[in-house]
mmCIF file of C-alpha atoms in Angstrom:
data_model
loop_
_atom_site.group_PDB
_atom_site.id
_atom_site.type_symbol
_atom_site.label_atom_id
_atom_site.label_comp_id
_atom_site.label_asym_id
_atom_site.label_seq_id
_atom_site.Cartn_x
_atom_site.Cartn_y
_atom_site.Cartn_z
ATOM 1 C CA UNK A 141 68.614 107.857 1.545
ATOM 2 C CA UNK A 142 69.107 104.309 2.978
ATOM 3 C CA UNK A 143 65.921 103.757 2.522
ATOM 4 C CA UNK A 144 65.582 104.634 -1.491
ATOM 5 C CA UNK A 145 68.341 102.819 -3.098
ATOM 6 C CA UNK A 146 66.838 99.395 -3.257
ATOM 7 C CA UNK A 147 63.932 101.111 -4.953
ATOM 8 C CA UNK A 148 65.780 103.095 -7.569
ATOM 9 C CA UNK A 149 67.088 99.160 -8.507
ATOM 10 C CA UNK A 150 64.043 97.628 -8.810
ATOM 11 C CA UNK A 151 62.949 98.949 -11.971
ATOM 12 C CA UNK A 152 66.186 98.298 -14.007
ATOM 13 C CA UNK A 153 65.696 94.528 -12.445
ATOM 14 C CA UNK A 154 61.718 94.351 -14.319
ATOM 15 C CA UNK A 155 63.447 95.946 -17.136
ATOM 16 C CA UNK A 156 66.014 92.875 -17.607
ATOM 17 C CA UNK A 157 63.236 90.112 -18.089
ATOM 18 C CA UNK A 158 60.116 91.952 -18.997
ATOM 19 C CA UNK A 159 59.216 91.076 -22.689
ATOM 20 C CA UNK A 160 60.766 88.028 -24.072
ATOM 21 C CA UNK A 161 58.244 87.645 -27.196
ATOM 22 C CA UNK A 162 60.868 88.847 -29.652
ATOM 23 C CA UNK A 163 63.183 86.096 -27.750
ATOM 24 C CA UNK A 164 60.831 83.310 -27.956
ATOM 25 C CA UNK A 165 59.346 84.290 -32.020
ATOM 26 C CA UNK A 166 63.143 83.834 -33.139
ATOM 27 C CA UNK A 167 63.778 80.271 -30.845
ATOM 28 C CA UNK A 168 60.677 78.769 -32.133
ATOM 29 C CA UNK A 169 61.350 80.176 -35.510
ATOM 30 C CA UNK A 170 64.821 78.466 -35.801
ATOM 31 C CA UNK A 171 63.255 75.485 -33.424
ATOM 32 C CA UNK A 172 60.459 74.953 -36.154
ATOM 33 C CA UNK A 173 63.404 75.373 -39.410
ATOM 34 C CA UNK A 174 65.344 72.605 -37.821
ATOM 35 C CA UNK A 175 62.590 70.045 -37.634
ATOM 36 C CA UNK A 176 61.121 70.854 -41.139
ATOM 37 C CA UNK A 177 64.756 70.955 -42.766
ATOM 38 C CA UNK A 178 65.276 67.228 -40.741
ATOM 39 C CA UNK A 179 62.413 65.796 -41.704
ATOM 40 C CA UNK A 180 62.690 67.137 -45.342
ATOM 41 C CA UNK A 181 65.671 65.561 -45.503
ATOM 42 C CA UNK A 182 64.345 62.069 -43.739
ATOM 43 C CA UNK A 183 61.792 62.368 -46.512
ATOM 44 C CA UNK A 184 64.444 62.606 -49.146
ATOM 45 C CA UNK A 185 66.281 59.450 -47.803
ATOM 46 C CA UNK A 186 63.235 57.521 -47.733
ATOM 47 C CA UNK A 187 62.108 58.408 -51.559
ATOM 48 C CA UNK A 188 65.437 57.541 -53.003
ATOM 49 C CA UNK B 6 64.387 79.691 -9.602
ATOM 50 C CA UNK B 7 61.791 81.588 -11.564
ATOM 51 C CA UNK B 8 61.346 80.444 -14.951
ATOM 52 C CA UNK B 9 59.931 82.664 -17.500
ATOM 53 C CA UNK B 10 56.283 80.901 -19.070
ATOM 54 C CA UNK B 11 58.178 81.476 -22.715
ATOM 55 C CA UNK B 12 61.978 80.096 -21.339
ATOM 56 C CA UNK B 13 59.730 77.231 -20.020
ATOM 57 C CA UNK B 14 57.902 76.972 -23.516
ATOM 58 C CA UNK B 15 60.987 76.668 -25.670
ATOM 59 C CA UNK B 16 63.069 74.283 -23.116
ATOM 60 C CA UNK B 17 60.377 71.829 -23.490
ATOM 61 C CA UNK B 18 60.491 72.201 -27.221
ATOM 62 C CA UNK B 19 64.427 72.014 -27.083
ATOM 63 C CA UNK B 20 64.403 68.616 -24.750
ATOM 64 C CA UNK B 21 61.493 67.003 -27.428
ATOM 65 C CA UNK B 22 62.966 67.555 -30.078
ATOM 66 C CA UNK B 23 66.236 66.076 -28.621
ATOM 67 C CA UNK B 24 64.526 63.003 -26.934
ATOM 68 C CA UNK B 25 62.249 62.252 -30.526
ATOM 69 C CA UNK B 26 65.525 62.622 -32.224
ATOM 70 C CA UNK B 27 67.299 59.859 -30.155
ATOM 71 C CA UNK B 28 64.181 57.608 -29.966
ATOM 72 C CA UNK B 29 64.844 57.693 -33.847
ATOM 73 C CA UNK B 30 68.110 57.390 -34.245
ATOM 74 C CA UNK B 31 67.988 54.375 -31.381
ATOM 75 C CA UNK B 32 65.191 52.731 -33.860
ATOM 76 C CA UNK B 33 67.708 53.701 -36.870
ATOM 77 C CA UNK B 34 70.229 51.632 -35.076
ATOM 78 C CA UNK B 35 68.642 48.640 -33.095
ATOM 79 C CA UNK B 36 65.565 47.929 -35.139
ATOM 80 C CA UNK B 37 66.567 49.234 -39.017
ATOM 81 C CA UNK B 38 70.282 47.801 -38.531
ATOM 82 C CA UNK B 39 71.601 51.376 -39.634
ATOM 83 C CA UNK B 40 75.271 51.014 -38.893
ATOM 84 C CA UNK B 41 78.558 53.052 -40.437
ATOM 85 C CA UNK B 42 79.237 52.141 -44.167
ATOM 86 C CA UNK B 43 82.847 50.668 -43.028
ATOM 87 C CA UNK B 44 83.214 47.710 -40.024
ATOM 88 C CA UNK B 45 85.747 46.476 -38.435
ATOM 89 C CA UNK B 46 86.790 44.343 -40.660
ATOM 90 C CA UNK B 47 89.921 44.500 -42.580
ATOM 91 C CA UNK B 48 91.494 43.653 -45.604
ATOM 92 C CA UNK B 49 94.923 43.764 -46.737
ATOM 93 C CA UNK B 50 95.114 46.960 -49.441
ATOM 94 C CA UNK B 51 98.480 45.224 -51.039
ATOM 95 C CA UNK B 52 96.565 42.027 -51.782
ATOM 96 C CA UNK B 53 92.864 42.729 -51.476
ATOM 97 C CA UNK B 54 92.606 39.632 -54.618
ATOM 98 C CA UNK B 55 93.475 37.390 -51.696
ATOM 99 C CA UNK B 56 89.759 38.353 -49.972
ATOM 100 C CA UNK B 57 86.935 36.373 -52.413
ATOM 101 C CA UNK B 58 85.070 39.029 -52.891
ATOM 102 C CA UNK B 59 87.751 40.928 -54.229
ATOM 103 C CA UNK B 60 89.269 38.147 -56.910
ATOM 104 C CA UNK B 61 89.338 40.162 -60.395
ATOM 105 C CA UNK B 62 86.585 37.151 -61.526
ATOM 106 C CA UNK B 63 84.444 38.769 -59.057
ATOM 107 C CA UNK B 64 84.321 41.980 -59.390
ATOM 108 C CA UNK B 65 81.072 43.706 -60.928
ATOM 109 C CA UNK B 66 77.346 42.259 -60.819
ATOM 110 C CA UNK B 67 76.471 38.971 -59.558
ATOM 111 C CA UNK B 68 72.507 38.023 -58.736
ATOM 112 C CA UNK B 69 72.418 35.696 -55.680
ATOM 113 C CA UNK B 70 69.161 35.231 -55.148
ATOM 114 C CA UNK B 71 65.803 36.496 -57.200
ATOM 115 C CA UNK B 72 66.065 40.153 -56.925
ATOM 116 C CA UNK B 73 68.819 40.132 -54.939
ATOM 117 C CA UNK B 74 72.367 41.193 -56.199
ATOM 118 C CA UNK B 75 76.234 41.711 -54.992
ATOM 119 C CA UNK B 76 78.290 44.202 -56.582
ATOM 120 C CA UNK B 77 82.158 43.852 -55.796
ATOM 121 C CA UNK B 78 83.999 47.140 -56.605
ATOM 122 C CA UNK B 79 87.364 47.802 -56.123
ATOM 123 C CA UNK B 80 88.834 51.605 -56.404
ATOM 124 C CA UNK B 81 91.897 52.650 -56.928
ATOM 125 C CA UNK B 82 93.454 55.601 -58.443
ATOM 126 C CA UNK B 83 91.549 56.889 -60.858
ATOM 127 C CA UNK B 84 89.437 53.835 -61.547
ATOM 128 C CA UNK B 85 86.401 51.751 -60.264
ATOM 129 C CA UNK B 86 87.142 48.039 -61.413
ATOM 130 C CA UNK B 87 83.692 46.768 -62.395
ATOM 131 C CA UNK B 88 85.412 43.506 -63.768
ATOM 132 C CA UNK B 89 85.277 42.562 -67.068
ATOM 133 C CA UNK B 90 82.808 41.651 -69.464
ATOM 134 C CA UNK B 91 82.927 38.508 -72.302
ATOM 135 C CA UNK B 92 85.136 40.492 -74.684
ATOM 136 C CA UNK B 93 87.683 41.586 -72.428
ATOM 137 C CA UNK B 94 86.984 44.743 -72.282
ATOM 138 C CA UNK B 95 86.647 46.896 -69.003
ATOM 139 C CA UNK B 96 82.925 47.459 -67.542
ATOM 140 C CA UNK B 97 81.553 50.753 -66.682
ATOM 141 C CA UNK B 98 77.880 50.849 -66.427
ATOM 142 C CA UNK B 99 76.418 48.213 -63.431
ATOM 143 C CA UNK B 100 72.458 46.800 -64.367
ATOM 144 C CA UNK B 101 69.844 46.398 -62.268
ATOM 145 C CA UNK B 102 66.327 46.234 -62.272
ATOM 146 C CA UNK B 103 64.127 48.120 -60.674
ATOM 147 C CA UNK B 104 63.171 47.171 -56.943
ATOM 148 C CA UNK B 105 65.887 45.266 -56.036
ATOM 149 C CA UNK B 106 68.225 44.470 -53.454
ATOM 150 C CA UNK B 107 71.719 45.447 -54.143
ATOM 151 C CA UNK B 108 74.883 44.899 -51.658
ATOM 152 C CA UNK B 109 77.725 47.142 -52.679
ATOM 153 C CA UNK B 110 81.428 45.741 -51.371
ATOM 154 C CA UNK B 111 84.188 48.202 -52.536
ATOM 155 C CA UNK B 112 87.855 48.534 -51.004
ATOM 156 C CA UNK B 113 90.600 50.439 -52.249
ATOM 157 C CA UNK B 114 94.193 49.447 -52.733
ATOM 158 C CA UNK B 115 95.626 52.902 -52.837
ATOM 159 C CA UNK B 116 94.323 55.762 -51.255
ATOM 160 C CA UNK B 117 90.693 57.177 -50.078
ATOM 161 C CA UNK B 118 87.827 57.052 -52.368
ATOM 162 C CA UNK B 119 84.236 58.025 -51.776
ATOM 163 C CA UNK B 120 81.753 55.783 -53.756
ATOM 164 C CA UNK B 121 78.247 58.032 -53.918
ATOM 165 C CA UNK B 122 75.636 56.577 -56.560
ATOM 166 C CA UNK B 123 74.790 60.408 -56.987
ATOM 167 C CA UNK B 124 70.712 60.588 -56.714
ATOM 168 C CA UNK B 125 70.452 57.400 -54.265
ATOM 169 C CA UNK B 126 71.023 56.883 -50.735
ATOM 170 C CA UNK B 127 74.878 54.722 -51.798
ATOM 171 C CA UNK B 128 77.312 56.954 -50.711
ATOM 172 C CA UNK B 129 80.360 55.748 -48.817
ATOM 173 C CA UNK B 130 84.006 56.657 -47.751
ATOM 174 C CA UNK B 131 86.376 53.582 -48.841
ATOM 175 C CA UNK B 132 89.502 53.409 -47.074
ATOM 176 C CA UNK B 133 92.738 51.284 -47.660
ATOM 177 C CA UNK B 134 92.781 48.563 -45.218
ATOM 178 C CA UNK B 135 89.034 47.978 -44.341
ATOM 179 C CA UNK B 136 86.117 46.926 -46.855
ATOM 180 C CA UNK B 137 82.646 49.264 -46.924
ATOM 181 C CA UNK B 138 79.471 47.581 -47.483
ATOM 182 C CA UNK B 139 75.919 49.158 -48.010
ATOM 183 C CA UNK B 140 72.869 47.576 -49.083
ATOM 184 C CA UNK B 141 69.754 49.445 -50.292
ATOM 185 C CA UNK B 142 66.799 48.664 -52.619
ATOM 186 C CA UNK B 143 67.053 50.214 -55.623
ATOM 187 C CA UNK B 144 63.350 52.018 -55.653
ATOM 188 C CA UNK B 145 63.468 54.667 -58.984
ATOM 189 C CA UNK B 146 64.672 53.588 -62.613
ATOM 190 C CA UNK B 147 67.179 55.534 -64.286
ATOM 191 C CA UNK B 148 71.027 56.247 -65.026
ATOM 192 C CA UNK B 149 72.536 57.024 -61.841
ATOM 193 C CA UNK B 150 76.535 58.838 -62.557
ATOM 194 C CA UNK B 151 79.045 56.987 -59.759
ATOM 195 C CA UNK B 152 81.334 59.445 -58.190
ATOM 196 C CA UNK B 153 84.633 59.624 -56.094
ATOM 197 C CA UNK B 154 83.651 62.222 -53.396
ATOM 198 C CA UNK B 155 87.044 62.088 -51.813
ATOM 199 C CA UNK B 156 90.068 63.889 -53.320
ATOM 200 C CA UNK B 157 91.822 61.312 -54.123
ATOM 201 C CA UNK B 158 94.590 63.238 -56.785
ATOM 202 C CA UNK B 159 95.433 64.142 -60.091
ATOM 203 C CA UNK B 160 92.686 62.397 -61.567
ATOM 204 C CA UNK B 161 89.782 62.489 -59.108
ATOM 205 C CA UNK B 162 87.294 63.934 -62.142
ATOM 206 C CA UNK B 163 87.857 61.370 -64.205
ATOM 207 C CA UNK B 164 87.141 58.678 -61.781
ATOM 208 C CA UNK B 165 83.308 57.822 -62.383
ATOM 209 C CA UNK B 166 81.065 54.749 -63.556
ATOM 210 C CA UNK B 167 77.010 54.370 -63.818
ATOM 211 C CA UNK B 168 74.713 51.886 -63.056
ATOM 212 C CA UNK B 169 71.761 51.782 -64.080
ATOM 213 C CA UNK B 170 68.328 50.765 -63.244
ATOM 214 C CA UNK B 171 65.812 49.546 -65.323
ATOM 215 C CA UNK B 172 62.291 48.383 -65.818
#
Protein backbone atom coordinates (compact mmCIF):
# COMPACT_ATOMS: atom_id res chain seq x y z
CA UNK A 1 0.00 0.00 0.00
CA UNK A 2 3.13 2.07 0.90
CA UNK A 3 4.37 1.34 -2.04
CA UNK A 4 1.31 2.65 -4.48
CA UNK A 5 0.50 6.02 -3.25
CA UNK A 6 3.25 7.97 -4.88
CA UNK A 7 2.05 6.35 -8.07
CA UNK A 8 -1.64 7.06 -7.83
CA UNK A 9 -0.07 11.00 -7.61
CA UNK A 10 1.87 10.98 -10.43
CA UNK A 11 -0.66 11.19 -12.98
CA UNK A 12 -2.71 14.13 -11.50
CA UNK A 13 1.01 15.87 -11.36
CA UNK A 14 1.37 15.27 -15.70
CA UNK A 15 -2.14 16.32 -15.70
CA UNK A 16 -1.31 19.93 -14.11
CA UNK A 17 1.24 21.01 -16.92
CA UNK A 18 0.55 18.79 -19.84
CA UNK A 19 -0.91 20.99 -22.72
CA UNK A 20 -0.31 24.62 -22.47
CA UNK A 21 -1.15 25.45 -26.33
CA UNK A 22 -4.50 26.99 -25.42
CA UNK A 23 -2.26 29.01 -22.69
CA UNK A 24 0.34 30.15 -24.99
CA UNK A 25 -2.40 30.92 -28.39
CA UNK A 26 -4.20 33.48 -25.92
CA UNK A 27 -0.55 35.16 -24.43
CA UNK A 28 0.76 35.61 -27.84
CA UNK A 29 -2.61 36.63 -29.04
CA UNK A 30 -2.91 39.54 -26.48
CA UNK A 31 1.20 39.81 -26.71
CA UNK A 32 0.81 40.42 -30.59
CA UNK A 33 -2.64 43.09 -29.93
CA UNK A 34 -0.46 45.13 -27.68
CA UNK A 35 2.39 45.72 -30.08
CA UNK A 36 0.12 46.33 -33.17
CA UNK A 37 -2.32 48.68 -31.07
CA UNK A 38 1.30 50.58 -29.83
CA UNK A 39 2.69 50.90 -32.86
CA UNK A 40 -0.66 51.94 -34.54
CA UNK A 41 -0.79 54.47 -32.30
CA UNK A 42 3.18 55.54 -32.72
CA UNK A 43 2.12 55.67 -36.35
CA UNK A 44 -0.70 58.02 -35.60
CA UNK A 45 1.62 60.43 -33.61
CA UNK A 46 4.07 60.50 -36.26
CA UNK A 47 1.42 61.37 -39.24
CA UNK A 48 -0.14 64.19 -37.37
CA UNK B 1 13.31 24.72 -12.15
CA UNK B 2 11.71 23.23 -15.22
CA UNK B 3 10.46 25.66 -17.57
CA UNK B 4 7.84 24.75 -19.97
CA UNK B 5 9.34 25.30 -24.01
CA UNK B 6 5.91 27.60 -24.42
CA UNK B 7 6.35 29.53 -20.64
CA UNK B 8 9.94 29.98 -22.01
CA UNK B 9 8.53 31.21 -25.49
CA UNK B 10 6.22 33.90 -24.16
CA UNK B 11 8.72 35.21 -21.23
CA UNK B 12 11.10 36.05 -23.88
CA UNK B 13 8.41 37.78 -25.83
CA UNK B 14 7.19 39.54 -22.51
CA UNK B 15 10.99 40.80 -21.53
CA UNK B 16 11.41 42.14 -25.57
CA UNK B 17 8.79 43.75 -25.78
CA UNK B 18 9.54 45.48 -22.39
CA UNK B 19 13.32 46.12 -23.13
CA UNK B 20 12.33 47.58 -27.08
CA UNK B 21 9.80 49.60 -25.29
CA UNK B 22 12.35 51.31 -22.91
CA UNK B 23 15.12 51.52 -25.58
CA UNK B 24 12.32 53.78 -27.18
CA UNK B 25 11.08 55.62 -24.73
CA UNK B 26 15.00 56.28 -23.50
CA UNK B 27 15.52 57.58 -27.33
CA UNK B 28 12.02 59.53 -26.85
CA UNK B 29 13.65 61.20 -23.94
CA UNK B 30 17.52 61.67 -24.41
CA UNK B 31 17.80 61.94 -28.15
CA UNK B 32 14.05 63.45 -29.37
CA UNK B 33 13.98 65.85 -26.16
CA UNK B 34 10.39 64.37 -25.37
CA UNK B 35 9.77 65.83 -21.96
CA UNK B 36 6.21 66.55 -19.92
CA UNK B 37 4.18 69.47 -21.52
CA UNK B 38 4.59 71.51 -18.03
CA UNK B 39 8.38 72.27 -16.31
CA UNK B 40 9.32 73.43 -13.44
CA UNK B 41 8.94 76.61 -14.01
CA UNK B 42 6.46 78.85 -12.47
CA UNK B 43 4.51 81.74 -12.93
CA UNK B 44 2.46 83.73 -10.72
CA UNK B 45 -1.51 82.88 -11.79
CA UNK B 46 -2.59 86.44 -10.05
CA UNK B 47 -0.22 88.36 -12.32
CA UNK B 48 0.85 86.09 -15.15
CA UNK B 49 1.00 89.90 -17.38
CA UNK B 50 4.08 90.39 -15.23
CA UNK B 51 5.89 87.17 -17.26
CA UNK B 52 6.67 88.69 -21.12
CA UNK B 53 5.26 86.19 -22.70
CA UNK B 54 2.14 86.65 -21.06
CA UNK B 55 1.74 90.75 -21.54
CA UNK B 56 -1.89 91.13 -23.25
CA UNK B 57 0.41 92.75 -26.42
CA UNK B 58 1.69 89.34 -26.67
CA UNK B 59 -0.64 87.11 -26.68
CA UNK B 60 -1.62 85.24 -30.07
CA UNK B 61 0.78 84.65 -33.21
CA UNK B 62 4.13 86.02 -33.52
CA UNK B 63 6.73 84.58 -36.42
CA UNK B 64 10.30 84.65 -34.99
CA UNK B 65 12.14 83.31 -37.43
CA UNK B 66 11.19 82.01 -41.23
CA UNK B 67 8.81 79.29 -40.55
CA UNK B 68 9.10 79.45 -37.17
CA UNK B 69 6.29 80.86 -34.85
CA UNK B 70 5.31 81.52 -30.93
CA UNK B 71 1.86 81.40 -29.90
CA UNK B 72 1.20 82.91 -26.30
CA UNK B 73 -2.20 81.72 -24.94
CA UNK B 74 -3.56 82.43 -21.84
CA UNK B 75 -6.84 80.41 -20.45
CA UNK B 76 -8.99 81.24 -18.12
CA UNK B 77 -12.52 80.54 -17.42
CA UNK B 78 -14.25 80.04 -20.23
CA UNK B 79 -11.87 81.73 -22.62
CA UNK B 80 -8.54 81.28 -24.60
CA UNK B 81 -7.05 84.93 -24.95
CA UNK B 82 -5.57 84.89 -28.45
CA UNK B 83 -4.89 88.75 -28.08
CA UNK B 84 -6.33 91.12 -30.11
CA UNK B 85 -6.36 91.98 -33.57
CA UNK B 86 -6.12 95.83 -35.32
CA UNK B 87 -9.79 96.57 -34.65
CA UNK B 88 -10.00 95.68 -31.19
CA UNK B 89 -11.78 92.98 -31.42
CA UNK B 90 -10.99 89.54 -29.68
CA UNK B 91 -9.08 86.75 -31.89
CA UNK B 92 -10.24 83.29 -32.26
CA UNK B 93 -8.80 81.51 -35.14
CA UNK B 94 -4.57 81.24 -34.91
CA UNK B 95 -2.78 81.07 -38.83
CA UNK B 96 -0.21 79.13 -39.86
CA UNK B 97 1.18 77.74 -42.78
CA UNK B 98 1.74 74.57 -43.54
CA UNK B 99 5.13 72.90 -42.34
CA UNK B 100 6.01 75.00 -39.75
CA UNK B 101 7.35 75.23 -36.45
CA UNK B 102 4.98 76.38 -33.87
CA UNK B 103 5.80 76.84 -29.92
CA UNK B 104 2.60 76.95 -27.94
CA UNK B 105 3.04 78.89 -24.28
CA UNK B 106 -0.37 78.88 -22.43
CA UNK B 107 -0.93 79.42 -18.52
CA UNK B 108 -4.02 79.85 -16.78
CA UNK B 109 -4.97 82.38 -14.17
CA UNK B 110 -7.88 80.51 -12.74
CA UNK B 111 -8.31 77.02 -12.69
CA UNK B 112 -7.18 73.80 -14.91
CA UNK B 113 -7.53 73.86 -18.56
CA UNK B 114 -6.50 71.29 -21.11
CA UNK B 115 -5.37 72.91 -24.46
CA UNK B 116 -5.71 69.83 -27.25
CA UNK B 117 -5.49 71.16 -31.01
CA UNK B 118 -8.03 68.20 -31.61
CA UNK B 119 -6.49 66.17 -34.81
CA UNK B 120 -2.68 67.12 -33.94
CA UNK B 121 -0.26 65.89 -31.55
CA UNK B 122 -0.89 69.70 -29.14
CA UNK B 123 -2.58 68.54 -26.33
CA UNK B 124 -1.66 69.74 -22.87
CA UNK B 125 -2.91 70.09 -19.18
CA UNK B 126 -2.40 73.94 -18.10
CA UNK B 127 -2.28 74.48 -14.55
CA UNK B 128 -2.40 77.75 -12.38
CA UNK B 129 0.98 78.48 -11.23
CA UNK B 130 3.30 76.84 -13.88
CA UNK B 131 3.45 77.67 -17.79
CA UNK B 132 3.10 74.50 -20.49
CA UNK B 133 5.02 74.66 -23.57
CA UNK B 134 4.91 72.25 -26.66
CA UNK B 135 6.39 72.66 -29.91
CA UNK B 136 5.49 70.58 -33.00
CA UNK B 137 5.59 71.10 -36.80
CA UNK B 138 2.52 71.65 -38.13
CA UNK B 139 2.63 68.74 -41.05
CA UNK B 140 -1.34 68.59 -42.58
CA UNK B 141 -3.39 71.81 -43.70
CA UNK B 142 -6.69 72.33 -42.39
CA UNK B 143 -9.04 73.85 -39.56
CA UNK B 144 -8.06 72.26 -36.47
CA UNK B 145 -11.20 73.03 -33.41
CA UNK B 146 -9.06 74.00 -29.94
CA UNK B 147 -10.54 72.36 -26.96
CA UNK B 148 -10.51 72.55 -23.05
CA UNK B 149 -10.16 68.80 -22.13
CA UNK B 150 -10.28 69.53 -18.46
CA UNK B 151 -13.56 70.30 -16.65
CA UNK B 152 -12.98 73.37 -15.87
CA UNK B 153 -17.00 74.55 -14.90
CA UNK B 154 -20.05 75.98 -15.96
CA UNK B 155 -18.82 76.85 -19.20
CA UNK B 156 -16.25 74.24 -20.22
CA UNK B 157 -18.27 73.70 -23.84
CA UNK B 158 -18.08 76.91 -24.75
CA UNK B 159 -14.44 77.31 -24.23
CA UNK B 160 -12.86 76.60 -27.80
CA UNK B 161 -10.74 78.51 -30.58
CA UNK B 162 -9.18 77.18 -34.11
CA UNK B 163 -6.18 77.61 -35.79
CA UNK B 164 -5.70 76.96 -38.81
CA UNK B 165 -3.23 75.78 -41.27
CA UNK B 166 -2.83 76.69 -44.61
CA UNK B 167 -1.09 76.28 -47.90
Amino acid sequence: MGKENPKQHQPSLHESTHSLKGTFIAVMLLGIFILVAWFGFYALFLSR
Amino acid sequence: MHLHKYEKIWLIFGMASLVLFLLIIGFAAFWKGTHPQSHIETIDPQNVEAHDAFKPENLGIREVADGKYIVNIVASAFNYDFGKDKEGNAIKTIRVPKGSTVLYQITTKDVVHGFQVAGTNVNMMVEPGHISRYETVMKNTGEFTVVCNEYCGIGHHQMFGTVEVYE
